[in-house]
Coordinates of C-alpha atoms and ligand atoms in Angstrom, one line a residue:
X1 CA 24.2 -24.9 2.0
X2 CA 25.4 -21.4 2.3
X3 CA 22.9 -19.0 4.0
X4 CA 22.9 -15.3 3.4
X5 CA 20.6 -13.7 5.9
X6 CA 19.2 -10.4 4.6
X7 CA 16.1 -10.5 6.9
X8 CA 17.3 -7.8 9.1
X9 CA 20.4 -6.3 10.7
X10 CA 19.0 -7.6 14.1
X11 CA 20.4 -11.1 13.2
X12 CA 24.1 -10.0 13.7
X13 CA 26.4 -11.8 16.0
X14 CA 29.0 -10.0 18.1
X15 CA 32.5 -9.2 16.7
X16 CA 35.6 -10.8 18.1
X17 CA 36.3 -7.5 19.9
X18 CA 32.9 -7.6 21.6
X19 CA 33.6 -11.1 22.9
X20 CA 36.9 -10.0 24.1
X21 CA 35.3 -7.1 26.0
X22 CA 32.9 -9.5 27.5
X23 CA 35.7 -11.8 28.6
X24 CA 37.5 -8.9 30.2
X25 CA 34.7 -8.4 32.7
X26 CA 35.0 -9.5 36.3
X27 CA 33.0 -8.7 39.5
X28 CA 34.5 -5.3 39.8
X29 CA 32.8 -4.3 36.6
X30 CA 29.3 -5.3 37.2
X31 CA 26.7 -4.4 39.9
X32 CA 23.0 -3.9 40.5
X33 CA 22.1 -1.4 37.8
X34 CA 18.6 -0.9 39.3
X35 CA 20.5 0.7 42.2
X36 CA 22.7 2.5 39.7
X37 CA 25.7 0.4 40.8
X38 CA 26.8 -1.3 37.5
X39 CA 30.0 0.5 36.4
X40 CA 29.8 -1.0 32.8
X41 CA 26.2 0.2 32.4
X42 CA 27.1 3.6 33.8
X43 CA 30.1 3.9 31.5
X44 CA 27.9 2.9 28.4
X45 CA 25.2 5.4 29.3
X46 CA 27.7 8.2 29.8
X47 CA 29.5 7.3 26.5
X48 CA 26.1 7.1 24.6
X49 CA 25.0 10.5 25.9
X50 CA 28.3 12.0 24.7
X51 CA 28.2 10.3 21.3
X52 CA 24.5 11.3 20.6
X53 CA 24.9 14.8 22.1
X54 CA 22.4 14.7 24.9
X55 CA 22.7 15.4 28.6
X56 CA 21.9 11.8 29.7
X57 CA 21.1 8.3 28.4
X58 CA 19.6 5.1 29.6
X59 CA 20.3 1.5 28.5
X60 CA 17.0 -0.3 27.7
X61 CA 16.3 -3.9 26.6
X62 CA 15.1 -3.2 23.1
X63 CA 14.1 -0.5 20.5
X64 CA 10.5 -1.2 21.3
X65 CA 11.0 -0.6 25.0
X66 CA 13.1 2.5 24.3
X67 CA 10.3 4.0 22.1
X68 CA 7.7 3.2 24.7
X69 CA 9.5 4.7 27.8
X70 CA 10.1 7.8 25.6
X71 CA 6.4 8.2 24.8
X72 CA 5.4 7.4 28.4
X73 CA 7.9 10.0 29.8
X74 CA 6.7 12.8 27.6
X75 CA 2.9 12.4 27.5
X76 CA -0.1 11.8 29.7
X77 CA -2.8 9.1 29.1
X78 CA -5.5 10.6 26.9
X79 CA -3.1 12.7 24.8
X80 CA -2.9 12.3 21.1
X81 CA 0.4 11.6 19.3
X82 CA 1.5 12.0 15.7
X83 CA 3.0 8.8 14.2
X84 CA 4.0 8.4 10.5
X85 CA 1.6 5.9 8.9
X86 CA 4.3 3.3 8.1
X87 CA 6.4 3.9 11.2
X88 CA 7.7 1.0 13.3
X89 CA 6.0 2.4 16.5
X90 CA 2.6 2.5 14.7
X91 CA 3.0 -0.8 12.7
X92 CA 5.1 -3.1 14.8
X93 CA 5.2 -2.3 18.5
X94 CA 1.9 -4.1 19.3
X95 CA 0.0 -0.9 19.9
X96 CA 1.8 -0.4 23.2
X97 CA 1.3 3.4 23.0
X98 CA -2.4 2.9 23.2
X99 CA -2.6 -0.2 25.4
X100 CA 0.0 0.9 27.9
X101 CA 0.4 4.6 27.4
X102 CA -3.4 5.2 27.0
X103 CA -2.5 7.4 24.0
X104 CA -4.6 8.3 21.0
X105 CA -2.7 7.7 17.8
X106 CA -3.0 9.9 14.8
X107 CA -1.1 8.8 11.8
X108 CA 0.3 11.2 9.2
X109 CA 1.1 10.4 5.6
X110 CA 4.6 11.3 4.3
X111 CA 6.9 11.5 1.4
X112 CA 9.6 8.9 2.5
X113 CA 9.1 9.8 6.2
X114 CA 8.7 13.5 5.8
X115 CA 5.3 15.1 6.2
X116 CA 3.8 18.1 4.6
X117 CA 3.8 20.6 7.4
X118 CA 0.5 22.2 6.1
X119 CA -1.2 18.7 6.3
X120 CA 0.3 18.0 9.6
X121 CA -0.9 21.3 11.0
X122 CA -4.5 20.3 10.2
X123 CA -4.0 17.3 12.5
X124 CA -3.2 19.3 15.5
X125 CA -6.0 19.4 18.0
X126 CA -7.4 22.6 19.5
X127 CA -6.1 22.8 23.0
X128 CA -8.7 25.3 24.0
X129 CA -11.6 23.0 23.0
X130 CA -12.6 20.8 26.0
X131 CA -13.9 18.2 23.6
X132 CA -10.5 17.4 22.1
X133 CA -7.6 15.4 23.4
X134 CA -4.4 17.5 23.4
X135 CA -1.8 16.7 20.7
X136 CA 1.5 16.6 22.7
X137 CA 4.1 14.6 20.7
X138 CA 5.3 14.2 17.2
X139 CA 7.4 11.2 16.3
X140 CA 9.8 10.7 13.4
X141 CA 11.7 7.7 12.2
X142 CA 15.2 8.1 10.9
X143 CA 16.3 6.2 8.9
X144 CA 12.9 5.0 7.9
X145 CA 12.6 1.3 7.8
X146 CA 9.5 0.7 5.6
X147 CA 10.4 3.4 3.3
X148 CA 13.7 1.5 2.5
X149 CA 16.2 2.9 4.9
X150 CA 15.8 6.4 3.6
X151 CA 17.3 9.4 5.5
X152 CA 15.6 12.4 6.8
X153 CA 18.1 15.3 6.4
X154 CA 19.2 17.4 9.4
X155 CA 17.7 20.6 7.8
X156 CA 14.3 18.9 7.7
X157 CA 14.6 17.8 11.3
X158 CA 15.2 21.4 12.2
X159 CA 12.0 22.4 10.4
X160 CA 10.3 19.5 12.3
X161 CA 11.6 21.1 15.6
X162 CA 10.2 24.5 14.6
X163 CA 6.8 22.9 13.8
X164 CA 7.0 21.1 17.2
X165 CA 7.8 24.3 19.1
X166 CA 5.1 26.3 17.3
X167 CA 2.5 23.7 18.4
X168 CA 4.0 22.9 21.9
X169 CA 4.8 19.2 21.0
X170 CA 7.7 17.1 22.1
X171 CA 9.8 15.7 19.2
X172 CA 10.7 12.1 19.4
X173 CA 13.1 10.3 17.2
X174 CA 12.9 6.6 16.5
X175 CA 16.6 6.4 15.5
X176 CA 16.9 2.7 15.5
X177 CA 19.3 3.2 12.6
X178 CA 20.3 6.8 13.0
X179 CA 24.0 6.0 12.9
X180 CA 23.4 4.7 9.4
X181 CA 22.1 8.1 8.4
X182 CA 25.1 10.0 9.8
X183 CA 27.6 7.6 8.3
X184 CA 26.0 7.7 4.9
X185 CA 25.8 11.5 4.7
X186 CA 29.1 11.8 6.4
X187 CA 27.5 14.3 8.9
X188 CA 28.1 14.2 12.7
X189 CA 25.4 12.3 14.4
X190 CA 24.7 15.3 16.6
X191 CA 23.3 17.2 13.6
X192 CA 20.5 14.6 13.5
X193 CA 19.8 14.8 17.2
X194 CA 20.4 18.4 18.4
X195 CA 16.8 19.4 17.7
X196 CA 15.2 16.2 19.1
X197 CA 13.7 16.0 22.6
X198 CA 14.1 12.3 23.0
X199 CA 16.0 9.8 20.8
X200 CA 16.0 6.0 20.9
X201 CA 18.7 4.2 19.0
X202 CA 19.5 0.4 18.7
X203 CA 22.7 -1.2 19.6
X204 CA 21.4 -4.5 18.3
X205 CA 21.0 -3.6 14.7
X206 CA 23.9 -2.4 12.4
X207 CA 26.1 -1.8 15.4
X208 CA 25.8 -5.5 15.9
X209 CA 25.3 -6.0 19.6
X210 CA 23.4 -9.0 20.7
X211 CA 20.9 -7.0 22.7
X212 CA 20.0 -3.5 23.8
X213 CA 19.1 0.0 22.8
X214 CA 19.7 3.5 24.2
X215 CA 17.3 6.3 25.0
X216 CA 18.8 9.8 25.4
X217 CA 17.6 13.3 26.2
X218 CA 17.6 15.8 29.0
X219 CA 18.4 14.7 32.6
X220 CA 14.8 15.2 33.5
X221 CA 13.6 13.1 30.6
X222 CA 16.0 10.3 31.5
X223 CA 14.9 10.4 35.2
X224 CA 11.4 9.8 34.0
X225 CA 12.4 7.3 31.5
X226 CA 14.2 5.2 34.1
X227 CA 11.1 5.1 36.2
X228 CA 9.0 3.9 33.2
X229 CA 11.8 1.4 32.3
X230 CA 11.4 -0.2 35.8
X231 CA 7.6 -0.2 35.4
X232 CA 7.9 -2.2 32.1
X233 CA 10.2 -4.7 33.7
X234 CA 13.4 -3.4 32.2
X235 CA 15.4 -3.1 35.5
X236 CA 18.1 -5.5 34.7
X237 CA 20.4 -5.8 37.7
X238 CA 23.9 -7.0 36.5
X239 CA 23.2 -5.7 33.1
X240 CA 26.9 -4.7 32.5
X241 CA 27.3 -8.2 31.1
X242 CA 25.2 -7.2 28.1
X243 CA 25.9 -3.6 28.1
X244 CA 29.7 -4.3 27.6
X245 CA 29.2 -5.0 23.9
X246 CA 27.8 -1.5 23.5
X247 CA 31.1 0.1 24.5
X248 CA 32.7 -1.4 21.4
X249 CA 29.7 -0.7 19.3
X250 CA 30.0 3.0 20.1
X251 CA 33.7 3.2 19.1
X252 CA 34.1 5.5 16.0
X253 CA 35.7 2.8 14.0
X254 CA 32.8 0.4 14.7
X255 CA 30.4 3.1 13.7
X256 CA 32.2 3.8 10.5
X257 CA 32.0 0.1 9.7
X258 CA 28.4 0.8 8.7
X259 CA 29.7 2.2 5.5
X260 CA 30.5 -1.4 4.4
X261 CA 26.9 -2.3 4.8
X262 CA 25.9 0.7 2.6
X263 CA 28.4 -0.3 -0.1
X264 CA 27.2 -3.8 -0.1
X265 CA 23.5 -2.6 -0.3
X266 CA 24.4 -0.5 -3.3
X267 CA 26.2 -3.5 -5.0
X268 CA 23.2 -5.7 -4.3
X269 CA 20.7 -3.2 -5.7
X270 CA 22.8 -2.5 -8.8
X271 CA 23.4 -6.2 -9.3
X272 CA 19.7 -7.1 -9.2
X273 CA 18.8 -4.1 -11.3
X274 CA 21.2 -5.2 -14.0
X275 CA 18.9 -8.0 -14.9
X276 CA 16.0 -6.9 -17.2
X277 CA 13.1 -7.9 -15.0
X278 CA 9.6 -6.2 -14.4
X279 CA 10.8 -4.9 -10.9
X280 CA 11.7 -1.5 -9.5
X281 CA 14.8 -1.7 -7.3
X282 CA 14.8 1.3 -4.9
X283 CA 18.2 3.1 -4.8
X284 CA 19.4 2.4 -1.3
X285 CA 20.5 5.4 0.9
X286 CA 21.8 3.2 3.6
X287 CA 21.6 -0.6 4.3
X288 CA 18.2 -1.5 3.1
X289 CA 17.3 -2.6 -0.5
X290 CA 13.7 -2.7 -1.6
X291 CA 12.8 -4.7 -4.6
X292 CA 9.3 -3.8 -5.8
X293 CA 7.6 -6.3 -8.1
X294 CA 5.7 -4.8 -11.0
X295 CA 3.9 -8.0 -11.8
X296 CA 1.1 -9.4 -9.6
X297 CA 2.6 -12.5 -8.3
X298 CA 2.4 -14.3 -4.9
X299 CA 5.3 -12.6 -3.2
X300 CA 5.5 -15.0 -0.4
X301 CA 6.3 -17.9 -3.0
X302 CA 9.2 -15.8 -4.2
X303 CA 10.5 -15.3 -0.7
X304 CA 10.0 -19.0 0.2
X305 CA 11.9 -20.1 -2.9
X306 CA 14.7 -17.7 -2.1
X307 CA 14.8 -19.2 1.4
X308 CA 15.1 -22.6 0.1
X309 CA 18.1 -21.4 -1.9
X310 CA 19.6 -20.0 1.2
X311 CA 18.8 -16.3 0.6
X312 CA 16.7 -15.1 3.5
X313 CA 14.7 -12.0 3.1
X314 CA 11.3 -10.5 4.2
X315 CA 8.3 -9.4 2.2
X316 CA 7.2 -6.2 3.7
X317 CA 4.1 -5.8 1.6
X318 CA 2.3 -7.5 -1.3
X319 CA 4.8 -6.0 -3.7
X320 CA 8.0 -5.3 -1.8
X321 CA 10.8 -7.7 -0.7
X322 CA 13.3 -6.1 1.7
X323 CA 17.0 -7.0 1.9
X324 CA 19.0 -5.7 4.8
X325 CA 22.9 -5.8 4.7
X326 CA 24.8 -5.9 8.0
X327 CA 27.9 -7.2 9.7
X328 CA 28.6 -10.8 8.7
X329 CA 27.6 -10.2 5.1
X330 CA 30.6 -9.6 2.9
X331 CA 31.1 -8.6 -0.8
X332 CA 31.5 -12.1 -1.9
X333 CA 28.1 -12.9 -0.4
X334 CA 26.6 -10.1 -2.3
X335 CA 27.9 -11.4 -5.6
X336 CA 26.8 -14.9 -4.7
X337 CA 23.3 -13.6 -3.7
X338 CA 22.7 -11.4 -6.8
X339 CA 22.9 -14.5 -9.0
X340 CA 20.5 -16.6 -6.8
X341 CA 18.1 -13.7 -6.5
X342 CA 18.0 -13.0 -10.2
X343 CA 17.5 -16.6 -11.0
X344 CA 14.5 -16.9 -8.7
X345 CA 13.0 -13.6 -9.9
X346 CA 13.5 -14.6 -13.6
X347 CA 11.6 -17.9 -12.9
X348 CA 8.6 -16.0 -11.3
X349 CA 8.5 -12.9 -13.3
X350 CA 9.5 -13.6 -16.9
X351 CA 6.7 -16.1 -17.7
Ligands
PLP1 C1 12.8 1.6 13.0 C2 12.7 0.7 14.2 N1 12.3 1.1 15.4 C3 12.2 0.2 16.4 C4 12.5 -1.0 16.2 C5 12.4 -1.9 17.4 O1 13.6 -2.5 17.9 P1 13.6 -3.9 18.8 O2 13.5 -5.0 17.7 O3 14.9 -3.8 19.4 O4 12.4 -3.8 19.7 C6 12.9 -1.6 15.0 C7 13.2 -3.0 14.8 O5 13.3 -3.6 13.8 C8 12.9 -0.7 13.9 O6 13.2 -1.2 12.6

């Protein structure tokens, strides 16, 4: 049976060019990265810092680890940090900021990832009051996963930076999919990162590497992050073997390939929407399509039935099914899936 896997862009397998890059490695291209001696990792970190527009970068095992080392490097235990209420760090990183970082978490509501600054101001603690924990970090997610891959515009990030400076906060970007934002708006990636103190982006999502993420920021930040990565068990020795895929992922043509995923997401959304069903299909800005059910049905049954039909997706709430397009899903897969999805939705929703 044909399987189309829309569960996440994390399921991607490497491209042929990536495998070739791996095959081109030999002893001279790998070394002990904990000692800073792996030429391939060093090359990737240098390239990543250039691309993202920061002084320095660090290769980490995952997005989760990258976010955590960023938080640990810029806060002290007992500080309070501001996280968006549906953010990945808050919802899906096992509470590591609290458990490992000793951080108090204050969530903020938002309109698709963007808070009201007036409301946010009210959440800032009084540094002069000895009873209160200091608020020291503000985190944003771009593109925002649970809000359906929506983009936070560069001009809004500039406002976020002004807000952060005014309140003496570090500004962290969970940019797991920040390249999707840049490609979709056709804006240089540095427009999204120039006002950010620390950024994490994933190589292992739309950029299709099998493993790894990058954190980037000032040299001082990266020195700290390296120490915390070691503390978390992320010192990976001959890591050039896995870092090598990232050198292909950061080539401009590979970054630009994300546009295909966006086109496919648009096709999928339009195709599903063309059926007259009690659903709201969110207009995708990048590679995530959210189908929101207007009827009260057991969503997991729909997702299970889709799965039995070879269409894999996740329900991200009681009403929303998420479809993520990525490398390995082509236009004919989209046409094929639209029919399958509409059949299943019709069966469940038109009764
Ligand atoms: C927005 C966001 N941040 C961080 C992560 C964590 O990345 P990883 O799965 O590599 O730990 C994810 C993973 O899906 C994500 O969607």
